[in-house]
mmCIF file of C-alpha atoms in Angstrom:
data_model
loop_
_atom_site.group_PDB
_atom_site.id
_atom_site.type_symbol
_atom_site.label_atom_id
_atom_site.label_comp_id
_atom_site.label_asym_id
_atom_site.label_seq_id
_atom_site.Cartn_x
_atom_site.Cartn_y
_atom_site.Cartn_z
ATOM 1 C CA MET M 1 8.721 -3.631 2.854
ATOM 2 C CA VAL M 2 11.370 -6.063 1.738
ATOM 3 C CA ALA M 3 12.346 -9.579 2.587
ATOM 4 C CA PRO M 4 14.796 -9.646 5.506
ATOM 5 C CA GLN M 5 18.436 -9.074 4.630
ATOM 6 C CA PRO M 6 21.706 -9.072 6.486
ATOM 7 C CA SER M 7 23.081 -5.680 7.368
ATOM 8 C CA SER M 8 26.092 -5.812 5.026
ATOM 9 C CA GLY M 9 26.126 -4.707 1.407
ATOM 10 C CA ARG M 10 23.048 -2.519 1.606
ATOM 11 C CA ILE M 11 22.220 0.288 -0.817
ATOM 12 C CA ALA M 12 21.446 3.373 1.263
ATOM 13 C CA GLU M 13 19.309 4.985 -1.448
ATOM 14 C CA LEU M 14 17.180 1.844 -1.760
ATOM 15 C CA ASP M 15 16.677 1.680 2.003
ATOM 16 C CA ALA M 16 15.748 5.383 2.026
ATOM 17 C CA LEU M 17 13.240 4.804 -0.762
ATOM 18 C CA ARG M 18 11.726 2.033 1.346
ATOM 19 C CA GLY M 19 11.513 4.535 4.200
ATOM 20 C CA ILE M 20 9.565 6.937 1.992
ATOM 21 C CA ALA M 21 7.203 4.119 1.022
ATOM 22 C CA VAL M 22 6.403 3.120 4.608
ATOM 23 C CA ILE M 23 5.862 6.782 5.537
ATOM 24 C CA GLY M 24 3.539 7.298 2.569
ATOM 25 C CA ILE M 25 1.522 4.233 3.558
ATOM 26 C CA VAL M 26 0.643 6.030 6.809
ATOM 27 C CA TRP M 27 -1.259 8.727 4.904
ATOM 28 C CA MET M 28 -3.258 5.993 3.198
ATOM 29 C CA ASN M 29 -3.955 3.969 6.326
ATOM 30 C CA VAL M 30 -4.830 6.781 8.720
ATOM 31 C CA HIS M 31 -8.199 7.308 7.035
ATOM 32 C CA VAL M 32 -8.984 3.588 7.322
ATOM 33 C CA PHE M 33 -8.446 3.754 11.084
ATOM 34 C CA ALA M 34 -10.145 7.126 11.599
ATOM 35 C CA LEU M 35 -13.222 7.088 9.350
ATOM 36 C CA PRO M 36 -15.898 4.656 8.103
ATOM 37 C CA ILE M 37 -14.625 2.775 5.089
ATOM 38 C CA GLN M 38 -16.875 4.628 2.636
ATOM 39 C CA ALA M 39 -15.086 7.859 3.592
ATOM 40 C CA TYR M 40 -11.739 6.409 2.510
ATOM 41 C CA TYR M 41 -12.976 6.782 -1.064
ATOM 42 C CA ASN M 42 -15.709 9.381 -0.720
ATOM 43 C CA PRO M 43 -15.285 12.615 1.277
ATOM 44 C CA LEU M 44 -19.049 13.187 1.353
ATOM 45 C CA ALA M 45 -19.621 9.945 3.244
ATOM 46 C CA TRP M 46 -18.119 11.263 6.488
ATOM 47 C CA GLY M 47 -15.719 13.933 7.712
ATOM 48 C CA GLY M 48 -15.405 15.783 4.416
ATOM 49 C CA GLU M 49 -17.638 18.807 4.800
ATOM 50 C CA SER M 50 -15.117 21.680 4.692
ATOM 51 C CA PRO M 51 -13.102 22.949 1.703
ATOM 52 C CA LEU M 52 -9.944 21.848 3.524
ATOM 53 C CA ASP M 53 -11.292 18.305 3.816
ATOM 54 C CA ARG M 54 -12.082 18.273 0.092
ATOM 55 C CA LEU M 55 -8.577 19.543 -0.639
ATOM 56 C CA VAL M 56 -7.079 16.764 1.496
ATOM 57 C CA TRP M 57 -9.174 14.220 -0.413
ATOM 58 C CA ALA M 58 -8.042 15.603 -3.778
ATOM 59 C CA ALA M 59 -4.378 15.747 -2.763
ATOM 60 C CA SER M 60 -4.559 12.197 -1.434
ATOM 61 C CA PHE M 61 -6.322 10.931 -4.564
ATOM 62 C CA VAL M 62 -3.759 12.507 -6.878
ATOM 63 C CA PHE M 63 -0.502 12.143 -4.949
ATOM 64 C CA VAL M 64 -0.899 9.496 -2.211
ATOM 65 C CA GLU M 65 -3.609 6.889 -2.659
ATOM 66 C CA ASP M 66 -2.078 3.711 -4.125
ATOM 67 C CA LYS M 67 1.118 5.485 -5.214
ATOM 68 C CA PHE M 68 2.920 4.400 -2.071
ATOM 69 C CA ARG M 69 1.290 0.973 -2.178
ATOM 70 C CA THR M 70 2.797 0.653 -5.646
ATOM 71 C CA LEU M 71 6.172 1.805 -4.365
ATOM 72 C CA PHE M 72 5.980 -0.590 -1.408
ATOM 73 C CA ALA M 73 5.139 -3.502 -3.721
ATOM 74 C CA MET M 74 7.926 -2.603 -6.144
ATOM 75 C CA LEU M 75 10.459 -2.660 -3.323
ATOM 76 C CA PHE M 76 9.051 -5.946 -2.054
ATOM 77 C CA GLY M 77 9.621 -7.456 -5.489
ATOM 78 C CA ALA M 78 13.155 -6.085 -5.696
ATOM 79 C CA GLY M 79 14.008 -7.308 -2.195
ATOM 80 C CA CYS M 80 12.681 -10.806 -2.823
ATOM 81 C CA LEU M 81 14.629 -10.979 -6.081
ATOM 82 C CA ILE M 82 17.823 -9.940 -4.282
ATOM 83 C CA LEU M 83 17.417 -12.760 -1.779
ATOM 84 C CA PHE M 84 16.321 -15.294 -4.382
ATOM 85 C CA ASP M 85 19.370 -14.560 -6.547
ATOM 86 C CA ARG M 86 21.683 -14.789 -3.529
ATOM 87 C CA GLY M 87 20.167 -18.094 -2.473
ATOM 88 C CA ARG M 88 20.345 -19.542 -5.958
ATOM 89 C CA ALA M 89 24.001 -18.559 -6.305
ATOM 90 C CA ALA M 90 24.905 -19.943 -2.879
ATOM 91 C CA SER M 91 22.987 -23.204 -2.738
ATOM 92 C CA GLY M 92 21.145 -23.752 -6.012
ATOM 93 C CA PRO M 93 17.615 -23.001 -7.227
ATOM 94 C CA GLY M 94 15.933 -25.784 -5.233
ATOM 95 C CA LYS M 95 16.953 -24.476 -1.841
ATOM 96 C CA ALA M 96 16.363 -20.885 -2.967
ATOM 97 C CA TRP M 97 12.767 -21.763 -3.865
ATOM 98 C CA ARG M 98 12.190 -23.465 -0.502
ATOM 99 C CA ALA M 99 13.633 -20.502 1.398
ATOM 100 C CA HIS M 100 11.493 -18.063 -0.584
ATOM 101 C CA TYR M 101 8.284 -19.996 -0.020
ATOM 102 C CA ALA M 102 9.080 -20.266 3.681
ATOM 103 C CA ARG M 103 9.428 -16.486 3.848
ATOM 104 C CA MET M 104 6.104 -16.031 2.056
ATOM 105 C CA ALA M 105 4.343 -18.467 4.403
ATOM 106 C CA VAL M 106 5.628 -16.657 7.491
ATOM 107 C CA LEU M 107 4.783 -13.276 5.971
ATOM 108 C CA PHE M 108 1.234 -14.436 5.282
ATOM 109 C CA ALA M 109 0.883 -15.562 8.907
ATOM 110 C CA ILE M 110 2.159 -12.193 10.160
ATOM 111 C CA GLY M 111 -0.277 -10.412 7.867
ATOM 112 C CA LEU M 112 -3.149 -12.585 9.028
ATOM 113 C CA VAL M 113 -2.545 -11.694 12.661
ATOM 114 C CA HIS M 114 -2.149 -8.034 11.685
ATOM 115 C CA ALA M 115 -5.466 -8.053 9.823
ATOM 116 C CA ILE M 116 -7.391 -9.786 12.611
ATOM 117 C CA LEU M 117 -6.099 -7.583 15.407
ATOM 118 C CA LEU M 118 -5.471 -4.216 13.780
ATOM 119 C CA ALA M 119 -5.745 -3.402 10.082
ATOM 120 C CA ASN M 120 -8.600 -4.364 7.762
ATOM 121 C CA ASN M 121 -6.509 -3.341 4.773
ATOM 122 C CA ASP M 122 -3.367 -5.336 5.600
ATOM 123 C CA ILE M 123 -1.222 -5.741 2.485
ATOM 124 C CA LEU M 124 1.197 -8.380 3.736
ATOM 125 C CA ARG M 125 -1.153 -11.242 2.905
ATOM 126 C CA ALA M 126 -1.532 -10.019 -0.681
ATOM 127 C CA TYR M 127 2.229 -9.644 -1.051
ATOM 128 C CA ALA M 128 2.806 -13.124 0.348
ATOM 129 C CA LEU M 129 0.336 -14.708 -2.070
ATOM 130 C CA ALA M 130 1.621 -12.688 -5.024
ATOM 131 C CA GLY M 131 5.131 -13.662 -3.947
ATOM 132 C CA LEU M 132 4.381 -17.294 -4.758
ATOM 133 C CA ALA M 133 4.825 -16.384 -8.428
ATOM 134 C CA LEU M 134 8.183 -14.659 -7.990
ATOM 135 C CA PRO M 135 10.424 -17.681 -8.670
ATOM 136 C CA LEU M 136 8.609 -18.069 -11.997
ATOM 137 C CA LEU M 137 9.285 -14.433 -12.845
ATOM 138 C CA ALA M 138 12.876 -14.372 -11.597
ATOM 139 C CA PRO M 139 14.507 -15.698 -14.832
ATOM 140 C CA LEU M 140 12.814 -13.044 -16.986
ATOM 141 C CA SER M 141 14.619 -10.060 -18.468
ATOM 142 C CA PRO M 142 13.700 -6.491 -17.439
ATOM 143 C CA ARG M 143 11.743 -6.001 -20.668
ATOM 144 C CA ALA M 144 9.818 -9.217 -20.156
ATOM 145 C CA LEU M 145 9.030 -8.254 -16.551
ATOM 146 C CA VAL M 146 7.688 -4.886 -17.692
ATOM 147 C CA ALA M 147 5.533 -6.679 -20.272
ATOM 148 C CA VAL M 148 4.181 -8.967 -17.538
ATOM 149 C CA ALA M 149 3.435 -5.918 -15.381
ATOM 150 C CA ILE M 150 1.522 -4.244 -18.216
ATOM 151 C CA GLY M 151 -0.459 -7.414 -18.874
ATOM 152 C CA LEU M 152 -1.397 -7.766 -15.207
ATOM 153 C CA MET M 153 -2.441 -4.106 -15.074
ATOM 154 C CA ALA M 154 -4.643 -4.640 -18.121
ATOM 155 C CA LEU M 155 -6.188 -7.656 -16.396
ATOM 156 C CA HIS M 156 -6.904 -5.577 -13.281
ATOM 157 C CA VAL M 157 -8.473 -2.739 -15.250
ATOM 158 C CA GLY M 158 -10.510 -5.090 -17.425
ATOM 159 C CA ALA M 159 -11.850 -7.033 -14.457
ATOM 160 C CA GLY M 160 -12.603 -3.768 -12.667
ATOM 161 C CA ILE M 161 -14.577 -2.399 -15.591
ATOM 162 C CA VAL M 162 -16.641 -5.586 -15.638
ATOM 163 C CA THR M 163 -17.224 -5.307 -11.873
ATOM 164 C CA PHE M 164 -18.159 -1.624 -11.872
ATOM 165 C CA GLY M 165 -19.708 -1.525 -15.343
ATOM 166 C CA GLY M 166 -23.285 -2.166 -14.262
ATOM 167 C CA GLY M 167 -23.196 0.513 -11.587
ATOM 168 C CA LEU M 168 -21.539 3.017 -13.935
ATOM 169 C CA TYR M 169 -24.128 2.355 -16.625
ATOM 170 C CA ASP M 170 -26.998 2.819 -14.172
ATOM 171 C CA TRP M 171 -25.457 6.047 -12.912
ATOM 172 C CA HIS M 172 -24.960 7.307 -16.462
ATOM 173 C CA MET M 173 -28.580 6.485 -17.315
ATOM 174 C CA GLY M 174 -29.839 8.109 -14.114
ATOM 175 C CA ARG M 175 -31.195 4.874 -12.647
ATOM 176 C CA PHE M 176 -30.804 4.596 -8.892
ATOM 177 C CA SER M 177 -32.835 1.543 -7.971
ATOM 178 C CA SER M 178 -30.794 -1.353 -9.346
ATOM 179 C CA ASP M 179 -28.878 -3.848 -7.230
ATOM 180 C CA ALA M 180 -25.592 -2.630 -8.732
ATOM 181 C CA THR M 181 -26.318 0.970 -7.753
ATOM 182 C CA PHE M 182 -27.297 -0.015 -4.211
ATOM 183 C CA PHE M 183 -24.090 -2.056 -3.840
ATOM 184 C CA MET M 184 -21.896 0.806 -5.049
ATOM 185 C CA GLU M 185 -23.624 3.359 -2.830
ATOM 186 C CA ARG M 186 -23.285 1.138 0.228
ATOM 187 C CA ASN M 187 -19.571 0.603 -0.322
ATOM 188 C CA PHE M 188 -18.356 3.781 -2.034
ATOM 189 C CA GLY M 189 -21.172 6.274 -1.702
ATOM 190 C CA THR M 190 -23.073 8.110 0.994
ATOM 191 C CA ASP M 191 -25.838 5.635 1.855
ATOM 192 C CA PRO M 192 -26.811 6.732 5.415
ATOM 193 C CA ALA M 193 -27.637 3.246 6.666
ATOM 194 C CA ALA M 194 -24.334 1.807 5.410
ATOM 195 C CA VAL M 195 -22.288 4.660 6.886
ATOM 196 C CA SER M 196 -24.147 4.373 10.205
ATOM 197 C CA PHE M 197 -23.453 0.638 10.267
ATOM 198 C CA MET M 198 -19.726 1.215 9.777
ATOM 199 C CA LEU M 199 -19.693 3.885 12.469
ATOM 200 C CA GLU M 200 -21.223 1.396 14.897
ATOM 201 C CA ARG M 201 -18.747 -1.278 13.853
ATOM 202 C CA GLY M 202 -15.931 1.138 14.607
ATOM 203 C CA GLN M 203 -16.966 1.059 18.259
ATOM 204 C CA GLU M 204 -16.643 -2.710 18.641
ATOM 205 C CA THR M 205 -14.357 -4.156 21.291
ATOM 206 C CA LEU M 206 -11.142 -5.966 20.447
ATOM 207 C CA ARG M 207 -12.761 -9.310 21.245
ATOM 208 C CA GLU M 208 -15.739 -8.550 18.978
ATOM 209 C CA ARG M 209 -13.389 -7.516 16.235
ATOM 210 C CA VAL M 210 -11.323 -10.707 16.456
ATOM 211 C CA VAL M 211 -14.438 -12.901 16.322
ATOM 212 C CA ARG M 212 -15.850 -11.000 13.341
ATOM 213 C CA ARG M 213 -12.598 -11.038 11.405
ATOM 214 C CA VAL M 214 -12.018 -14.737 11.978
ATOM 215 C CA GLU M 215 -15.562 -15.563 10.879
ATOM 216 C CA GLY M 216 -15.209 -13.345 7.823
ATOM 217 C CA MET M 217 -11.984 -14.926 6.617
ATOM 218 C CA PRO M 218 -13.396 -16.397 3.363
ATOM 219 C CA GLY M 219 -14.611 -12.968 2.261
ATOM 220 C CA GLN M 220 -11.245 -11.440 3.080
ATOM 221 C CA LEU M 221 -9.447 -14.020 0.974
ATOM 222 C CA SER M 222 -11.736 -13.232 -1.972
ATOM 223 C CA ALA M 223 -10.856 -9.537 -1.711
ATOM 224 C CA ILE M 224 -7.154 -10.394 -1.513
ATOM 225 C CA ALA M 225 -7.429 -12.603 -4.590
ATOM 226 C CA ALA M 226 -9.026 -9.735 -6.515
ATOM 227 C CA SER M 227 -6.044 -7.506 -5.650
ATOM 228 C CA LEU M 228 -3.379 -9.969 -6.806
ATOM 229 C CA PRO M 229 -3.031 -8.808 -10.453
ATOM 230 C CA LEU M 230 -2.513 -5.196 -9.353
ATOM 231 C CA ASN M 231 -0.015 -6.064 -6.622
ATOM 232 C CA LEU M 232 1.852 -8.569 -8.762
ATOM 233 C CA SER M 233 2.078 -5.953 -11.523
ATOM 234 C CA ALA M 234 3.902 -3.577 -9.169
ATOM 235 C CA ILE M 235 6.052 -6.409 -7.803
ATOM 236 C CA ALA M 236 7.102 -7.361 -11.342
ATOM 237 C CA LEU M 237 8.015 -3.721 -12.025
ATOM 238 C CA GLY M 238 10.205 -3.682 -8.925
ATOM 239 C CA MET M 239 11.975 -6.809 -10.158
ATOM 240 C CA ALA M 240 12.446 -5.206 -13.577
ATOM 241 C CA PHE M 241 13.899 -2.013 -12.130
ATOM 242 C CA TRP M 242 16.278 -3.997 -9.947
ATOM 243 C CA ARG M 243 17.377 -6.187 -12.849
ATOM 244 C CA GLY M 244 17.711 -3.114 -15.051
ATOM 245 C CA GLY M 245 19.848 -1.259 -12.506
ATOM 246 C CA MET M 246 17.554 1.624 -11.560
ATOM 247 C CA LEU M 247 16.853 0.466 -7.999
ATOM 248 C CA ALA M 248 20.440 -0.732 -7.705
ATOM 249 C CA GLY M 249 21.662 2.849 -8.102
ATOM 250 C CA ARG M 250 23.320 2.289 -11.473
ATOM 251 C CA TRP M 251 21.344 4.792 -13.541
ATOM 252 C CA ARG M 252 22.672 8.267 -14.256
ATOM 253 C CA THR M 253 20.822 11.193 -12.709
ATOM 254 C CA PHE M 254 19.567 12.531 -16.039
ATOM 255 C CA ARG M 255 18.064 9.173 -16.970
ATOM 256 C CA LEU M 256 16.284 8.963 -13.613
ATOM 257 C CA GLN M 257 14.973 12.511 -13.933
ATOM 258 C CA ARG M 258 13.759 11.862 -17.462
ATOM 259 C CA LEU M 259 11.866 8.728 -16.376
ATOM 260 C CA ALA M 260 10.306 10.618 -13.456
ATOM 261 C CA ALA M 261 9.284 13.520 -15.676
ATOM 262 C CA VAL M 262 7.694 11.347 -18.348
ATOM 263 C CA CYS M 263 5.740 9.289 -15.827
ATOM 264 C CA ALA M 264 4.589 12.345 -13.857
ATOM 265 C CA LEU M 265 3.590 14.300 -16.976
ATOM 266 C CA VAL M 266 1.309 11.440 -17.993
ATOM 267 C CA ALA M 267 -0.019 10.575 -14.538
ATOM 268 C CA VAL M 268 -0.645 13.885 -12.768
ATOM 269 C CA PRO M 269 -2.879 15.552 -15.400
ATOM 270 C CA ALA M 270 -4.900 12.343 -15.765
ATOM 271 C CA LEU M 271 -5.369 12.003 -12.006
ATOM 272 C CA LEU M 272 -6.280 15.688 -11.648
ATOM 273 C CA ALA M 273 -8.868 15.330 -14.412
ATOM 274 C CA LEU M 274 -10.284 12.188 -12.834
ATOM 275 C CA ALA M 275 -10.516 13.834 -9.397
ATOM 276 C CA TRP M 276 -12.228 16.860 -10.934
ATOM 277 C CA PHE M 277 -14.721 14.676 -12.820
ATOM 278 C CA VAL M 278 -15.635 12.679 -9.712
ATOM 279 C CA ALA M 279 -16.089 15.849 -7.648
ATOM 280 C CA GLU M 280 -18.084 17.659 -10.343
ATOM 281 C CA SER M 281 -20.345 14.623 -10.676
ATOM 282 C CA GLY M 282 -21.174 14.790 -6.963
ATOM 283 C CA PHE M 283 -19.222 11.698 -5.833
ATOM 284 C CA PRO M 284 -21.701 9.004 -6.952
ATOM 285 C CA GLY M 285 -20.760 5.645 -5.457
ATOM 286 C CA ALA M 286 -20.194 3.801 -8.729
ATOM 287 C CA LEU M 287 -17.948 6.479 -10.218
ATOM 288 C CA THR M 288 -16.078 7.129 -6.962
ATOM 289 C CA GLY M 289 -15.312 3.441 -6.482
ATOM 290 C CA ALA M 290 -14.343 2.874 -10.099
ATOM 291 C CA ALA M 291 -12.101 5.942 -10.130
ATOM 292 C CA SER M 292 -10.307 4.955 -6.920
ATOM 293 C CA LEU M 293 -9.837 1.255 -7.585
ATOM 294 C CA VAL M 294 -9.756 0.868 -11.368
ATOM 295 C CA LEU M 295 -9.541 3.965 -13.550
ATOM 296 C CA SER M 296 -6.711 5.557 -11.583
ATOM 297 C CA ALA M 297 -4.641 2.361 -11.301
ATOM 298 C CA PRO M 298 -2.359 2.795 -14.359
ATOM 299 C CA PHE M 299 -1.645 6.409 -13.405
ATOM 300 C CA ASP M 300 -1.073 5.496 -9.753
ATOM 301 C CA THR M 301 1.585 3.064 -10.936
ATOM 302 C CA LEU M 302 3.230 5.634 -13.186
ATOM 303 C CA LEU M 303 3.422 8.154 -10.352
ATOM 304 C CA GLY M 304 4.837 5.477 -8.032
ATOM 305 C CA ILE M 305 7.571 4.886 -10.611
ATOM 306 C CA ALA M 306 8.183 8.648 -10.779
ATOM 307 C CA TYR M 307 8.611 8.791 -6.999
ATOM 308 C CA ALA M 308 11.107 5.931 -7.128
ATOM 309 C CA ALA M 309 13.135 7.527 -9.922
ATOM 310 C CA LEU M 310 13.202 10.944 -8.235
ATOM 311 C CA ALA M 311 14.335 9.451 -4.944
ATOM 312 C CA MET M 312 17.123 7.475 -6.588
ATOM 313 C CA ALA M 313 18.180 10.631 -8.459
ATOM 314 C CA PHE M 314 18.446 12.938 -5.470
ATOM 315 C CA PHE M 315 19.365 10.713 -2.524
ATOM 316 C CA THR M 316 23.056 10.610 -1.630
ATOM 317 C CA PRO M 317 24.521 7.862 0.602
ATOM 318 C CA GLY M 318 26.050 10.305 3.085
ATOM 319 C CA GLY M 319 23.210 12.829 3.202
ATOM 320 C CA PHE M 320 21.297 13.377 6.444
ATOM 321 C CA ALA M 321 17.854 12.760 4.895
ATOM 322 C CA THR M 322 19.083 9.628 3.141
ATOM 323 C CA ARG M 323 20.621 8.200 6.307
ATOM 324 C CA ARG M 324 17.573 8.955 8.447
ATOM 325 C CA LEU M 325 15.080 7.573 5.919
ATOM 326 C CA ALA M 326 17.308 4.532 5.346
ATOM 327 C CA THR M 327 16.952 3.543 8.999
ATOM 328 C CA VAL M 328 13.166 3.824 8.632
ATOM 329 C CA GLY M 329 13.364 1.611 5.557
ATOM 330 C CA ARG M 330 15.531 -1.000 7.240
ATOM 331 C CA LEU M 331 12.750 -1.357 9.824
ATOM 332 C CA SER M 332 10.003 -1.301 7.197
ATOM 333 C CA LEU M 333 8.105 -4.370 8.421
ATOM 334 C CA THR M 334 8.350 -3.311 12.057
ATOM 335 C CA ASN M 335 7.424 0.272 11.220
ATOM 336 C CA TYR M 336 4.487 -0.807 9.044
ATOM 337 C CA LEU M 337 3.038 -2.911 11.855
ATOM 338 C CA MET M 338 3.858 -0.421 14.606
ATOM 339 C CA THR M 339 2.021 2.257 12.618
ATOM 340 C CA SER M 340 -1.121 0.162 12.971
ATOM 341 C CA VAL M 341 -0.534 -0.178 16.722
ATOM 342 C CA ILE M 342 -0.208 3.598 17.074
ATOM 343 C CA LEU M 343 -3.231 4.407 14.901
ATOM 344 C CA ALA M 344 -5.359 1.783 16.665
ATOM 345 C CA SER M 345 -4.318 3.274 19.988
ATOM 346 C CA ILE M 346 -5.615 6.636 18.812
ATOM 347 C CA PHE M 347 -8.833 5.645 17.038
ATOM 348 C CA ALA M 348 -10.000 2.196 18.227
ATOM 349 C CA SER M 349 -12.437 1.674 21.089
ATOM 350 C CA TRP M 350 -9.691 -0.037 23.134
ATOM 351 C CA GLY M 351 -7.518 3.083 22.695
ATOM 352 C CA PHE M 352 -8.588 6.719 22.820
ATOM 353 C CA GLY M 353 -11.704 5.921 20.801
ATOM 354 C CA LEU M 354 -11.506 8.788 18.294
ATOM 355 C CA PHE M 355 -12.923 6.752 15.397
ATOM 356 C CA GLY M 356 -15.576 8.733 13.557
ATOM 357 C CA THR M 357 -15.029 11.876 15.635
ATOM 358 C CA VAL M 358 -12.482 13.641 13.413
ATOM 359 C CA SER M 359 -12.608 15.217 9.976
ATOM 360 C CA ARG M 360 -10.568 14.032 7.018
ATOM 361 C CA ALA M 361 -8.076 16.865 7.484
ATOM 362 C CA GLU M 362 -7.750 16.125 11.210
ATOM 363 C CA ALA M 363 -7.200 12.437 10.465
ATOM 364 C CA PHE M 364 -4.464 13.379 8.002
ATOM 365 C CA ALA M 365 -2.795 15.466 10.716
ATOM 366 C CA PHE M 366 -2.887 12.495 13.111
ATOM 367 C CA GLY M 367 -0.818 10.621 10.541
ATOM 368 C CA PHE M 368 2.194 12.659 11.606
ATOM 369 C CA VAL M 369 2.193 10.873 14.984
ATOM 370 C CA PRO M 370 3.461 7.484 13.696
ATOM 371 C CA ILE M 371 5.630 9.217 11.089
ATOM 372 C CA MET M 372 7.471 11.232 13.734
ATOM 373 C CA ALA M 373 7.750 8.109 15.885
ATOM 374 C CA MET M 374 9.373 6.197 13.016
ATOM 375 C CA LEU M 375 11.825 8.976 12.279
ATOM 376 C CA ALA M 376 12.728 9.257 15.967
ATOM 377 C CA TRP M 377 13.179 5.647 16.989
ATOM 378 C CA SER M 378 14.520 3.981 13.834
ATOM 379 C CA PRO M 379 18.089 5.426 13.913
ATOM 380 C CA THR M 380 18.542 4.528 17.577
ATOM 381 C CA TRP M 381 17.279 0.983 17.096
ATOM 382 C CA ILE M 382 19.408 0.366 14.005
ATOM 383 C CA ALA M 383 22.514 1.778 15.686
ATOM 384 C CA ARG M 384 22.063 -0.542 18.646
ATOM 385 C CA PHE M 385 20.602 -3.729 17.168
ATOM 386 C CA GLY M 386 21.187 -3.520 13.402
ATOM 387 C CA GLN M 387 17.876 -5.137 12.507
ATOM 388 C CA GLY M 388 14.247 -4.610 13.434
ATOM 389 C CA PRO M 389 12.546 -6.948 15.928
ATOM 390 C CA LEU M 390 9.915 -8.150 13.462
ATOM 391 C CA GLU M 391 12.455 -8.406 10.650
ATOM 392 C CA ARG M 392 14.520 -10.623 12.955
ATOM 393 C CA LEU M 393 11.440 -12.679 13.854
ATOM 394 C CA TRP M 394 10.473 -13.092 10.199
ATOM 395 C CA ARG M 395 13.960 -14.110 9.192
ATOM 396 C CA GLY M 396 14.380 -16.455 12.155
ATOM 397 C CA ILE M 397 11.089 -18.327 11.718
ATOM 398 C CA SER M 398 11.558 -18.519 7.944
ATOM 399 C CA GLY M 399 14.993 -20.046 8.495
ATOM 400 C CA LEU M 400 13.432 -22.912 10.458
ATOM 401 C CA PHE M 401 11.417 -23.993 7.426
ATOM 402 C CA GLY M 402 13.569 -22.830 4.516
#
């Protein structure tokens, strides 16, 4: 997702990369809509009994989970930097700052509504809050931005180790009665009472959901704050790769392929080993949570970079796949939100009510529904209107304040 831009002067490969990111997000989000939250991390919690379900978990852990969030955040950073630089050149830094902060305020409001009505794991609010730091990062060189990204990643991993350390130590020592162990099992493990509670919550009405989410806003903001170093790290990388020319399409194919290969050769073996270790250990809550949220984070980022480099290497402006994915990317905000509408219609109690009734593999298959919808409707909409409805709304409201 990227800050709204006029239709002229676009880079087709960058739009297509954004299309890949919003499609990949579907395969992350579908399990949030379809299964109790513990099952998002832990296949033994619910819907992961068969070998196929375990394979889907492993493939998602290694190749999907947080890789496309990283890619999405990188493109958000690049898009905001594009607009900030244009605004600064046209009307000076003061007005560019005001316009940027107006966009972030409107984006946060959109994300808030999205989270209350549809998606517990909305990322727009985190991007909007992380985006407050972008004008401070904008003057930095690509090398400095990469250094900032590494520092923020180290902060995320360090804080995560502190958070999960007690539970990991208890698990390692074979102690299963501490408060830390109970917390980890309730949130990332297979605790029957916790899973049953989330299954019941999945049957709540839309009105019950809205009331609960509004009342739980302080807790949501705490979770968003904890995610800011990780998201800002990816955003800073996107700014660095735009400044350095990679996302602008100025790198040679060999250089892009070399970057992708190096990142993938580091990330994939590490993620495979981590997935194997978690599975062989029996998916204990503390280890499963730490592996998903903390230990995998540097490698998730590296694989997200590899995806970006590969896409920029092989996309061609006139190619069919590039053109089709570019239309999806130009509607990235609309498509991201419409994906939640489609998935809620399938799984929520006010839709077809399939929450908790499908396996992990079946949920993954349902992810093709919004993906096919995006690929089908995006070219027609772009050809007729040139800009997505929610992109137009975001840009229009932001313009009133910026």
